[in-house]
PDB file of C-alpha atoms and ligand atoms in Angstrom:
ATOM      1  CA  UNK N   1      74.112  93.990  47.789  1.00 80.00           C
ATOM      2  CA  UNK N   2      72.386  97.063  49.948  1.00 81.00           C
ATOM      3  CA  UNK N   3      72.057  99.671  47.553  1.00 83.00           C
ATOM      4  CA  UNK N   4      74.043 102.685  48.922  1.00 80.00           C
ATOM      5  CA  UNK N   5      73.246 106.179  47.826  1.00 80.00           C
ATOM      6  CA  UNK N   6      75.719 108.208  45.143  1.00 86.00           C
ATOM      7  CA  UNK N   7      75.525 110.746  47.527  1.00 83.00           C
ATOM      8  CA  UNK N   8      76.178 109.335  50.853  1.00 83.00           C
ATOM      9  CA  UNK N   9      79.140 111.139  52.539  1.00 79.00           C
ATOM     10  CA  UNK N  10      80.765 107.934  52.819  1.00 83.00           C
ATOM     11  CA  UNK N  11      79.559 105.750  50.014  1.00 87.00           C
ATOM     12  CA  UNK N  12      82.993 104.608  48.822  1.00 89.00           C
ATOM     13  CA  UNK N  13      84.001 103.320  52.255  1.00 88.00           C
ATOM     14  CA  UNK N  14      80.773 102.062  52.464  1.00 91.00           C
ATOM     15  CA  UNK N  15      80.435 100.315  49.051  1.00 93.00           C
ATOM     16  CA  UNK N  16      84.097  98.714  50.053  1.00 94.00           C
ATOM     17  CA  UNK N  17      82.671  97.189  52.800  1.00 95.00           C
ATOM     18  CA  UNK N  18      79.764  95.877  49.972  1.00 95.00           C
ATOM     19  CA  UNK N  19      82.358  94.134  47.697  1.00 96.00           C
ATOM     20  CA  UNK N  20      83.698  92.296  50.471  1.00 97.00           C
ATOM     21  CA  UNK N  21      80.398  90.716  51.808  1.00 97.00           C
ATOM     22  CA  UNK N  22      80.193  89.624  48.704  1.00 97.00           C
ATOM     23  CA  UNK N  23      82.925  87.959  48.469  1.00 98.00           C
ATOM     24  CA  UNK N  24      81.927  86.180  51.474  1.00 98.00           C
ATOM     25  CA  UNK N  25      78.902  85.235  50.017  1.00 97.00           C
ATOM     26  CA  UNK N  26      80.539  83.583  46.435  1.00 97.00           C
ATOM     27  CA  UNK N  27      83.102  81.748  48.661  1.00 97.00           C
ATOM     28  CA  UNK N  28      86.017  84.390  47.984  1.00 97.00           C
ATOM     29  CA  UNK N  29      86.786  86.114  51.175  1.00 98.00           C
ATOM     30  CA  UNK N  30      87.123  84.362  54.166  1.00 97.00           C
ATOM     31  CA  UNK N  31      84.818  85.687  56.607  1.00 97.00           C
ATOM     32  CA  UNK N  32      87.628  86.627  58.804  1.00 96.00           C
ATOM     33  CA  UNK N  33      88.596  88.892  55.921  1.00 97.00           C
ATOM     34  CA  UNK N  34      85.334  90.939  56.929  1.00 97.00           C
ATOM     35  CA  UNK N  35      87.439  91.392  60.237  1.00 97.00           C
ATOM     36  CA  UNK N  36      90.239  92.403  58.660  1.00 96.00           C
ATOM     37  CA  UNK N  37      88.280  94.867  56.383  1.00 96.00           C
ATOM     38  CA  UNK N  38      86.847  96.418  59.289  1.00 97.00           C
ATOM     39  CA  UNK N  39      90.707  96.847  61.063  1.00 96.00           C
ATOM     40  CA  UNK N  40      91.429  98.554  57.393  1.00 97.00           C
ATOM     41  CA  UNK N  41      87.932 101.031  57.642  1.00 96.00           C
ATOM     42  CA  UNK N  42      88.963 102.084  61.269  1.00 96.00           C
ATOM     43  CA  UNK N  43      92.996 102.691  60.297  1.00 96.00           C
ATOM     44  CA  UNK N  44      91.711 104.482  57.478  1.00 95.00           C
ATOM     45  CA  UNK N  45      89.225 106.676  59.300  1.00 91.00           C
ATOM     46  CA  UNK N  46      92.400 107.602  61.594  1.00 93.00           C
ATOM     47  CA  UNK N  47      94.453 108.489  58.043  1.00 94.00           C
ATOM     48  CA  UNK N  48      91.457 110.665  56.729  1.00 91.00           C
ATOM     49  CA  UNK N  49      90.372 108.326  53.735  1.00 92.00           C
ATOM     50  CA  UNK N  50      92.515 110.084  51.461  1.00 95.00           C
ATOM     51  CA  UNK N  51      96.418 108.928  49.504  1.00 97.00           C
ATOM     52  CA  UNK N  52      98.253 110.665  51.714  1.00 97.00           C
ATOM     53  CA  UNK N  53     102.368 112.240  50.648  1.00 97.00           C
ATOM     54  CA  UNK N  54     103.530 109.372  52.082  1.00 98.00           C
ATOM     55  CA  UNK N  55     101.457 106.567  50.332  1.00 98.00           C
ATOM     56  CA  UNK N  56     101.778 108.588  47.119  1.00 98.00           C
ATOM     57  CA  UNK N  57     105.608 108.342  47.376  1.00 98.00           C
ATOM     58  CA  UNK N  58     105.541 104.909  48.130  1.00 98.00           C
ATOM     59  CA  UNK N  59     103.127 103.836  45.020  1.00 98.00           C
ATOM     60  CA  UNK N  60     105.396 105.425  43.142  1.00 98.00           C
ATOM     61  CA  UNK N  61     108.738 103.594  44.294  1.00 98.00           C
ATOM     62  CA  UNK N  62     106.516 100.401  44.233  1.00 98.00           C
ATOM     63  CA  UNK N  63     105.754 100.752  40.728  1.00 98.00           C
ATOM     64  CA  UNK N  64     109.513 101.678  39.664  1.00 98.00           C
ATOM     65  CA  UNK N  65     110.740  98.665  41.296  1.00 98.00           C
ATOM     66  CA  UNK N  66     108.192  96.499  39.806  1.00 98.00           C
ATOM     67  CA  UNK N  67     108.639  97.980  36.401  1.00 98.00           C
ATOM     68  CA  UNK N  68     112.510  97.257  37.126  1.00 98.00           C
ATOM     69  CA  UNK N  69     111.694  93.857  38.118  1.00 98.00           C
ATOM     70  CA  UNK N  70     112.677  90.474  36.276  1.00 98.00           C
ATOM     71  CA  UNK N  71     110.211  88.102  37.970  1.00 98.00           C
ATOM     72  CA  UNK N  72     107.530  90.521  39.610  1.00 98.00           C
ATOM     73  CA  UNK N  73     104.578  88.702  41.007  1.00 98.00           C
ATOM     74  CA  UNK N  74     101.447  89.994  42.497  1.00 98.00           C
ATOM     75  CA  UNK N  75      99.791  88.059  45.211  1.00 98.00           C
ATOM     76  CA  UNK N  76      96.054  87.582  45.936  1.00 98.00           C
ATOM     77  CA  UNK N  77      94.405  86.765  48.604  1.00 97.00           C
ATOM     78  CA  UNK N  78      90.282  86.636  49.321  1.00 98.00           C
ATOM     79  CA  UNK N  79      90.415  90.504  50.282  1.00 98.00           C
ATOM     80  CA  UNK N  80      92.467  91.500  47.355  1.00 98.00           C
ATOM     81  CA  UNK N  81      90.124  89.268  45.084  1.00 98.00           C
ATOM     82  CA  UNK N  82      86.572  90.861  45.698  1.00 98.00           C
ATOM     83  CA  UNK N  83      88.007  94.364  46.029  1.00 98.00           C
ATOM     84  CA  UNK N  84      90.700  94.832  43.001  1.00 98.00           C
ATOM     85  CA  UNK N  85      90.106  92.428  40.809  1.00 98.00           C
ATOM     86  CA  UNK N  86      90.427  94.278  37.307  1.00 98.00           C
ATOM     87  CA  UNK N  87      92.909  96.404  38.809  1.00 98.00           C
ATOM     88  CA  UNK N  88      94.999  93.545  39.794  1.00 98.00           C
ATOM     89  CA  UNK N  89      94.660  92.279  36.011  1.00 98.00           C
ATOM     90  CA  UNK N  90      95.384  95.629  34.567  1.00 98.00           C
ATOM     91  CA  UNK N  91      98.783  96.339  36.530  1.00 98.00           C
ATOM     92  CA  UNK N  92      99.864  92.983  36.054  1.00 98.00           C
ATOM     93  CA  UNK N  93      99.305  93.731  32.330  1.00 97.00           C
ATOM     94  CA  UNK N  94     101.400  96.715  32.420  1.00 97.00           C
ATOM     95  CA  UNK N  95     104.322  95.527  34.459  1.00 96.00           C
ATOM     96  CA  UNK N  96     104.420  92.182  33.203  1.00 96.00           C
ATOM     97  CA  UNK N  97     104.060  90.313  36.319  1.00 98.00           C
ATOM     98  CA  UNK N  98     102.462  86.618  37.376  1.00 98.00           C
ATOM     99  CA  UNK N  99      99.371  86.946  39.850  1.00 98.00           C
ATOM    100  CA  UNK N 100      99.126  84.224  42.480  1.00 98.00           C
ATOM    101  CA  UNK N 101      96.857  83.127  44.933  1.00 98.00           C
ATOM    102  CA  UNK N 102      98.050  82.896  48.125  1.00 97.00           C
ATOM    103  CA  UNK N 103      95.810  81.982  51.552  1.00 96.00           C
ATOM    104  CA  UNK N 104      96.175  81.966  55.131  1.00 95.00           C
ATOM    105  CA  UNK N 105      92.397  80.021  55.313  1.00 94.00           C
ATOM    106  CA  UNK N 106      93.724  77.960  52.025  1.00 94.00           C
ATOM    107  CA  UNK N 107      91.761  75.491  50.410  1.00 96.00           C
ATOM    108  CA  UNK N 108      91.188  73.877  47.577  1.00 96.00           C
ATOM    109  CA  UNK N 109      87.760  74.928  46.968  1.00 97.00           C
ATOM    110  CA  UNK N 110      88.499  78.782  47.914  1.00 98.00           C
ATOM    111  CA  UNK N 111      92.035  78.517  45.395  1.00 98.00           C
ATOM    112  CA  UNK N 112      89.680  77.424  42.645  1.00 98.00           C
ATOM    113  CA  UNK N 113      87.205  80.270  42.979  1.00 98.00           C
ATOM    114  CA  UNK N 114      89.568  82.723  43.110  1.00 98.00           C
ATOM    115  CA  UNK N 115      91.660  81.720  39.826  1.00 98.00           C
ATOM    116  CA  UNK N 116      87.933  81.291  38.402  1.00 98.00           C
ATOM    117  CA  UNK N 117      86.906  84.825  39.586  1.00 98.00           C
ATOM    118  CA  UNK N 118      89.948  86.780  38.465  1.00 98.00           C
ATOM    119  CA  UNK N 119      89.973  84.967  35.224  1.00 98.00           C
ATOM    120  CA  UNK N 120      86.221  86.100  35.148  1.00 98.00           C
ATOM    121  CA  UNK N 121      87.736  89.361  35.296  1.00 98.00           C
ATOM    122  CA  UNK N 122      90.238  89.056  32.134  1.00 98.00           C
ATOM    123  CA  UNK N 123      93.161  87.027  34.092  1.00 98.00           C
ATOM    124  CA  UNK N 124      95.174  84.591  32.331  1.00 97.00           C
ATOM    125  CA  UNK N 125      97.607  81.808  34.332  1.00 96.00           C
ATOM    126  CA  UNK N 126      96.678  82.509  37.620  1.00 98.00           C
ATOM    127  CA  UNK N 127      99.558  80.897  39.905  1.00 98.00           C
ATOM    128  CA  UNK N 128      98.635  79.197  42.952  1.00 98.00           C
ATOM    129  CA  UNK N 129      96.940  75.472  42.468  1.00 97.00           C
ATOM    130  CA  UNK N 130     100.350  73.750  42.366  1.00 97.00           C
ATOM    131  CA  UNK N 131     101.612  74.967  45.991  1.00 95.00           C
ATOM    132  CA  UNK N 132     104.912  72.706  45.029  1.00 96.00           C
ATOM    133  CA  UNK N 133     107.524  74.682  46.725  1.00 96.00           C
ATOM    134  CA  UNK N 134     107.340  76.030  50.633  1.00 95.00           C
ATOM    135  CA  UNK N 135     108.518  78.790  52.791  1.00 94.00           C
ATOM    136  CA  UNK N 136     109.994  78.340  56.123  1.00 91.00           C
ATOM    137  CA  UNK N 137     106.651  78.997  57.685  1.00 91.00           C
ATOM    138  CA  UNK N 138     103.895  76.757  59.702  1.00 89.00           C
ATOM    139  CA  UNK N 139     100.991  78.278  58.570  1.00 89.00           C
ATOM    140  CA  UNK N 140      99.425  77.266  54.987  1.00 90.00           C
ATOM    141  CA  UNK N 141     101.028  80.569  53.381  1.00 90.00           C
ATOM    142  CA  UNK N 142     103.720  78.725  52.963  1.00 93.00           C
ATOM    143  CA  UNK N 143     102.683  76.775  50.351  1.00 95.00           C
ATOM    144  CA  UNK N 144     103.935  78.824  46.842  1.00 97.00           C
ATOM    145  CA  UNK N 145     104.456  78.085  43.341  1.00 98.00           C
ATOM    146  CA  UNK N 146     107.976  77.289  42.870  1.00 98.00           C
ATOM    147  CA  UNK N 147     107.490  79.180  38.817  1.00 98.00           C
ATOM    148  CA  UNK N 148     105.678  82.352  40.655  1.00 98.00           C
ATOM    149  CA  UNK N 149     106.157  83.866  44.656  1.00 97.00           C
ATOM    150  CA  UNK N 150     109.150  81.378  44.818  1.00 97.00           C
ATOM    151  CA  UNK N 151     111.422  82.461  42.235  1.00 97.00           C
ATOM    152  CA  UNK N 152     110.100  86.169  41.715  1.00 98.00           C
ATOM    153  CA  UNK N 153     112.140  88.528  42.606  1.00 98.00           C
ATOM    154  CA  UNK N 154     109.760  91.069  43.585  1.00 98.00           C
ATOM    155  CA  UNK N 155     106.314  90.588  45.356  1.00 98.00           C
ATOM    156  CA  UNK N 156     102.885  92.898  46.147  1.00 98.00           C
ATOM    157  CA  UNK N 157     101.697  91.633  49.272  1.00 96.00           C
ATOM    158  CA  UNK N 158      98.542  93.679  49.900  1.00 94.00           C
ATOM    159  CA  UNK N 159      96.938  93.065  53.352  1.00 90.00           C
ATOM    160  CA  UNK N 160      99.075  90.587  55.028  1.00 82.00           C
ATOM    161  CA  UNK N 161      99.268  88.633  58.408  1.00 72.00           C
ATOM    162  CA  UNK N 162     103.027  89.534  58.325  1.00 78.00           C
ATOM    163  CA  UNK N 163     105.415  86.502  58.682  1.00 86.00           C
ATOM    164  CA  UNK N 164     105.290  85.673  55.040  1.00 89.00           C
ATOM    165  CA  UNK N 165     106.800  89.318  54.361  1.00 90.00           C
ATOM    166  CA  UNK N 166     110.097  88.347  56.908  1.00 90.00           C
ATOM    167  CA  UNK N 167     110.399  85.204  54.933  1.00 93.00           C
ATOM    168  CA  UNK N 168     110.142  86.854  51.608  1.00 95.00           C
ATOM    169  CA  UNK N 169     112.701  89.256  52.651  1.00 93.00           C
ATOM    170  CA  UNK N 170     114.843  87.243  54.128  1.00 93.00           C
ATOM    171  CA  UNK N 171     114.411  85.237  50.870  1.00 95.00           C
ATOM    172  CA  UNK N 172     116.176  88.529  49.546  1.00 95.00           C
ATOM    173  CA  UNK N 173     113.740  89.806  47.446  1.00 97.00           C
ATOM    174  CA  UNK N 174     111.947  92.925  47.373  1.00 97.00           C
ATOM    175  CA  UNK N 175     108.724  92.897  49.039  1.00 97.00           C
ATOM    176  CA  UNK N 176     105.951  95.960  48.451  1.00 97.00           C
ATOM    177  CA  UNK N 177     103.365  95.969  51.499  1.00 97.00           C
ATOM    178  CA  UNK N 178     100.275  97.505  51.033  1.00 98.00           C
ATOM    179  CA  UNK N 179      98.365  97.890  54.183  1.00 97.00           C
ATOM    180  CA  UNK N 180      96.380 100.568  56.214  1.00 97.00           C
ATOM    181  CA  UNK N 181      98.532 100.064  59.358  1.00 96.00           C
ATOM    182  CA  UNK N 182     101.614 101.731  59.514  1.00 96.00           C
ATOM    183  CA  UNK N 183     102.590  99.641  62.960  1.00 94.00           C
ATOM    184  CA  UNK N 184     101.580  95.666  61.527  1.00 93.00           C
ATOM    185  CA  UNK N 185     104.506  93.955  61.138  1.00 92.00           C
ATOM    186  CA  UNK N 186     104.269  93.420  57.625  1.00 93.00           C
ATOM    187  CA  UNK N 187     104.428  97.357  57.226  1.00 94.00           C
ATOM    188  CA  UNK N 188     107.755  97.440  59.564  1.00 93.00           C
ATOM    189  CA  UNK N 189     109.435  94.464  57.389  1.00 93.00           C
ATOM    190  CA  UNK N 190     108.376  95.199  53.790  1.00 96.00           C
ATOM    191  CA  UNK N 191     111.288  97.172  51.985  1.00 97.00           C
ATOM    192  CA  UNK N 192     108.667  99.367  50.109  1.00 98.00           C
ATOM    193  CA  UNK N 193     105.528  99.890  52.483  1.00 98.00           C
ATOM    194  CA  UNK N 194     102.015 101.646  51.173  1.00 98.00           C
ATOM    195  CA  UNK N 195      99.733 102.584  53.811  1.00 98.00           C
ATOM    196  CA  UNK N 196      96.695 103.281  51.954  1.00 98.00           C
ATOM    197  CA  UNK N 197      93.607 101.796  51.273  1.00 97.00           C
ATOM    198  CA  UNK N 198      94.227  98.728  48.454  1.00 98.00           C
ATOM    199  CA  UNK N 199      91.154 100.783  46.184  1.00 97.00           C
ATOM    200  CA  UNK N 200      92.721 103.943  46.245  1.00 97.00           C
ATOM    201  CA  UNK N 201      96.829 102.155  46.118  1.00 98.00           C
ATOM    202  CA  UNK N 202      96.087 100.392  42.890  1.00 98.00           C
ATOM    203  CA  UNK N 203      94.183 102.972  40.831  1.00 98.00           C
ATOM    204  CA  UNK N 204      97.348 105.572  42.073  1.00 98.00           C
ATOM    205  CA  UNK N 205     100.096 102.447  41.325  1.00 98.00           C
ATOM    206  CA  UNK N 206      98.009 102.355  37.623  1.00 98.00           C
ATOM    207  CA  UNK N 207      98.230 105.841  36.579  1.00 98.00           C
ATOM    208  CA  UNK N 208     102.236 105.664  38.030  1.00 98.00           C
ATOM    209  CA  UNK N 209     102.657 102.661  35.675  1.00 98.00           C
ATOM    210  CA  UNK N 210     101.003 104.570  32.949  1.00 96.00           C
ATOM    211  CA  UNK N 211     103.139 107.225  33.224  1.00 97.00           C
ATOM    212  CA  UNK N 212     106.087 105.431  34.531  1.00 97.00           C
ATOM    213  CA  UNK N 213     106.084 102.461  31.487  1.00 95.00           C
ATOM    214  CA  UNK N 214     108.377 103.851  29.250  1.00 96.00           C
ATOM    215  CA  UNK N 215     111.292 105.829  31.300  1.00 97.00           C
ATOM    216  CA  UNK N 216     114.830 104.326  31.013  1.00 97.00           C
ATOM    217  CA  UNK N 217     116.405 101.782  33.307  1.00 97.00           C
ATOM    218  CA  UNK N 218     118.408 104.655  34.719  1.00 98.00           C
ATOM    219  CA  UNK N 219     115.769 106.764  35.564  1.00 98.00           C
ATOM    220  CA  UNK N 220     113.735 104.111  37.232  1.00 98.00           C
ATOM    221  CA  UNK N 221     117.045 102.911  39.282  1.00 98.00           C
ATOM    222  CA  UNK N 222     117.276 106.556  40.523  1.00 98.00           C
ATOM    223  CA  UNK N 223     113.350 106.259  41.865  1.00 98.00           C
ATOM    224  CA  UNK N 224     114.418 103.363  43.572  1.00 98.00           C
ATOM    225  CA  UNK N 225     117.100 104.025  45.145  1.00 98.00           C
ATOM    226  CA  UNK N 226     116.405 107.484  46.352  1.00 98.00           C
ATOM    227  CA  UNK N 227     113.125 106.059  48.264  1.00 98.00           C
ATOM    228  CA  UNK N 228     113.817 105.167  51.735  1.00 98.00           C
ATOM    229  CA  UNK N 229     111.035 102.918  53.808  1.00 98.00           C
ATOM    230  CA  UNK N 230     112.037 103.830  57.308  1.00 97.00           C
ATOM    231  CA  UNK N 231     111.120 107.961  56.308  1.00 98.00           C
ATOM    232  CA  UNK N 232     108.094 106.918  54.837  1.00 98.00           C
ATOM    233  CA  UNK N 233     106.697 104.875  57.758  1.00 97.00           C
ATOM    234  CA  UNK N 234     107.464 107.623  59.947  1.00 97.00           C
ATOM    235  CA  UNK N 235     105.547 110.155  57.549  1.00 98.00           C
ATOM    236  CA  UNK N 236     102.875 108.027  57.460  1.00 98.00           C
ATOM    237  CA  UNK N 237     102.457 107.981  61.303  1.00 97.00           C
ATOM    238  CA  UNK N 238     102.635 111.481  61.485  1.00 97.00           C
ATOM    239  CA  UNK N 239     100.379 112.283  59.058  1.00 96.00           C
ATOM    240  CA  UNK N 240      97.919 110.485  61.061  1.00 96.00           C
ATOM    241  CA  UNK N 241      99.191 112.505  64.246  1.00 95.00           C
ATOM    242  CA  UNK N 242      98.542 115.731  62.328  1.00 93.00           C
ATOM    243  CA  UNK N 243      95.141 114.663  60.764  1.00 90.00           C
ATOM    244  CA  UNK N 244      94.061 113.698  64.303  1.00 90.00           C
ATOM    245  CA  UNK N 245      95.268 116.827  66.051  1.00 89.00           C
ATOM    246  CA  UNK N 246      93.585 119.312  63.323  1.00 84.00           C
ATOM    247  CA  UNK N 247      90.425 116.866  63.786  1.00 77.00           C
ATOM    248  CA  UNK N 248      90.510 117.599  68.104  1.00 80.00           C
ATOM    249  CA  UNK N 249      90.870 121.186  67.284  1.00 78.00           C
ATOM    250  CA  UNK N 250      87.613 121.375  65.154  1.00 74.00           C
ATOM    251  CA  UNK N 251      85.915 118.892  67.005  1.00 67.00           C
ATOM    252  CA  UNK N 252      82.264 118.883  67.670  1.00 56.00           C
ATOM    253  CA  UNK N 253      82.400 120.955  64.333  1.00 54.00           C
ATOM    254  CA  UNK N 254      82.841 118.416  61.729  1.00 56.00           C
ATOM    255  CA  UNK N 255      82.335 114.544  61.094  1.00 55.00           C
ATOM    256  CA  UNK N 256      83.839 112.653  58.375  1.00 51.00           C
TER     257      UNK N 256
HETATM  258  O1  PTJ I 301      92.139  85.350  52.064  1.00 87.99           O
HETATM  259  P1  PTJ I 301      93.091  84.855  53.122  1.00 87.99           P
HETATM  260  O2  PTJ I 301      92.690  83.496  53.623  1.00 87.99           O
HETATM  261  O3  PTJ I 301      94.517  84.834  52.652  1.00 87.99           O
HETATM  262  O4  PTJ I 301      93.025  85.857  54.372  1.00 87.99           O
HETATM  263  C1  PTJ I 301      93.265  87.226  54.174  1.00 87.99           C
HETATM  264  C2  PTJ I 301      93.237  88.019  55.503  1.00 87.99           C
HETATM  265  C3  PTJ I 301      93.229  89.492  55.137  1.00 87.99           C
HETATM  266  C4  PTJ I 301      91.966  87.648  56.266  1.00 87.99           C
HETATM  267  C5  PTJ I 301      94.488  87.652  56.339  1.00 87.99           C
HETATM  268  O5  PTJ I 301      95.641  87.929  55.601  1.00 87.99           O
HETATM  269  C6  PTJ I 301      94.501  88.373  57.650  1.00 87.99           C
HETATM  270  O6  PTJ I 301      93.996  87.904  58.651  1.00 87.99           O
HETATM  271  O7  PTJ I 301      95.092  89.561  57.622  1.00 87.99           O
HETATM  272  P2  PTJ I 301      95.260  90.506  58.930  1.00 87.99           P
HETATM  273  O8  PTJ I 301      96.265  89.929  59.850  1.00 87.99           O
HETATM  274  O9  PTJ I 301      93.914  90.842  59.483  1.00 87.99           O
HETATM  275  O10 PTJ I 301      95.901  91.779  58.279  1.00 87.99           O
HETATM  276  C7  PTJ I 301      95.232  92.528  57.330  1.00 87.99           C
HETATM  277  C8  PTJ I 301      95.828  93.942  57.348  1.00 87.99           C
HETATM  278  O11 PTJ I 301      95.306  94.619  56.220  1.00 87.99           O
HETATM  279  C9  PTJ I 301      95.444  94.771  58.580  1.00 87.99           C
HETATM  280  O12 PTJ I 301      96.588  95.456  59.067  1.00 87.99           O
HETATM  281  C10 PTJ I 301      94.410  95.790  58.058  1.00 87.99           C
HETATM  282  O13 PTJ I 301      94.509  97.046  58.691  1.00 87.99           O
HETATM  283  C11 PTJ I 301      94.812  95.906  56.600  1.00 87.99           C
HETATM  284  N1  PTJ I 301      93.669  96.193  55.717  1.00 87.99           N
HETATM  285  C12 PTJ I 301      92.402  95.757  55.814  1.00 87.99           C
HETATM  286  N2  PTJ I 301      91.636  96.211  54.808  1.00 87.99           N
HETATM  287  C13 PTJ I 301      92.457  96.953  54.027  1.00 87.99           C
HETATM  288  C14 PTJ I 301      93.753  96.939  54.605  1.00 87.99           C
HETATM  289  N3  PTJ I 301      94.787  97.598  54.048  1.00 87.99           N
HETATM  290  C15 PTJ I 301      94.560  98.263  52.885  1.00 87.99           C
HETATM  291  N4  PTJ I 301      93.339  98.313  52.286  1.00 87.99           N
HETATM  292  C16 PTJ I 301      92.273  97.672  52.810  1.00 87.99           C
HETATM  293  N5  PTJ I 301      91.081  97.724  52.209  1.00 87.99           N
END
């Protein structure tokens, strides 16, 4: 790994960008996940690298509804893997869910890896090897495990390709999207949709959960159902508006 100076202005983005060729490099992350990583850098550039309102208020309805949830399940995919590992083992902890690996480049060899990685990182009965049930899909996403994505009845798709999330939804269950473009389709379909950066979503979803763990069903039914996606996607995009308007004002005087 290139060592990156503490105080480099943009060491986190930078070390992000670390984790991932490195999961290249132990067979994680596809290597069209590095292209997808850099999509996520330049969105979140345009959002100002920070949790914005909107992405707050969304990682906080995600986490009521997967509190609330009966069959939660967290899927993982080579991005997800090299970047959030513990975090990923920690929420599923809290909220009681199943984490599954699910691929667009699936494979055997990549599957195994990843269950052997996260359970390298403290994960127990990772879902994914069996693929014995299918969505209505062409591509090898479609291949689920009928005990985990299948039957849950709520799913955390971070950084999708988009088509699963219609087919989850139309599956009637209640998808959470996390992903730095407001405009992918996977944002416009998911019911609950986080545009943030996955580092920065799950440490804010974990402190939610934290404080979140122990209020009443009512109280979490009331998060829930006062959140509503279509304001937040709109926020989102103007928050980027605004960030990029205040940035042409001041430009020439200051660089992320
Ligand atoms: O591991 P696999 O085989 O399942 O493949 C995973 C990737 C991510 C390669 C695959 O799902 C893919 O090609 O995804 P897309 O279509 O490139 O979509 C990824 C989305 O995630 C894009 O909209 C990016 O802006 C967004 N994104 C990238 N990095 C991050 C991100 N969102 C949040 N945090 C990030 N760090």
């Amino acid at each position: 790994m290139t060592q990156i100076p503490h105080d480099h202005p943009r060491y986190k983005s930078l070390i992000t960008r670390e984790m991932a060729v490195e999961g290249v490099k132990k067979g994680i992350t596809s290597t069209q996940g590095l292209i997808a990583q850099g999509r996520g850098e330049a969105f979140d550039y345009l959002i100002g690298e920070y949790s914005t309102e909107s992405a707050k208020e969304a990682e906080r309805a995600a986490t009521a509804h997967l509190l609330l949830a009966k069959k939660p399940v967290i899927s993982i995919n080579g991005n997800t893997a090299a970047l959030v590992p513990d975090e990923m083992v920690e929420l599923s902890n809290i909220i009681k869910a199943s984490l599954e690996v699910n691929l667009f480049h699936r494979s055997r060899d990549r599957i195994d890896r990843i269950i052997e990685h996260m359970e390298s990182h403290g994960a127990e009965n990772v879902l994914g090897r069996k693929g014995d049930s299918v969505l209505d899909l062409s591509h090898d996403r479609r291949m689920v495990d009928h005990e985990g994505i299948y039957s849950a009845d709520v799913v955390l798709v971070p950084l999708e390709d988009g088509d699963r999330c219609e087919k989850l939804s139309e599956m009637d269950k209640v998808v959470i999207a996390i992903d730095l473009n407001p405009l992918s389709r996977t944002s416009q379909c998911a019911d609950v949709t986080i545009v943030d950066n996955i580092t920065r979503a799950f440490e804010n979803m974990l402190q939610y959960a934290d404080e979140m763990k122990n209020l009443n069903y009512d109280k979490l039914r009331e998060i829930v159902d006062s959140y509503d996606n279509n304001r937040i996607i709109t926020l989102a995009i103007d928050e980027i508006t605004t960030w990029l308007s205040k940035f042409s004002k001041e430009s020439g005087t200051k660089r992320l």
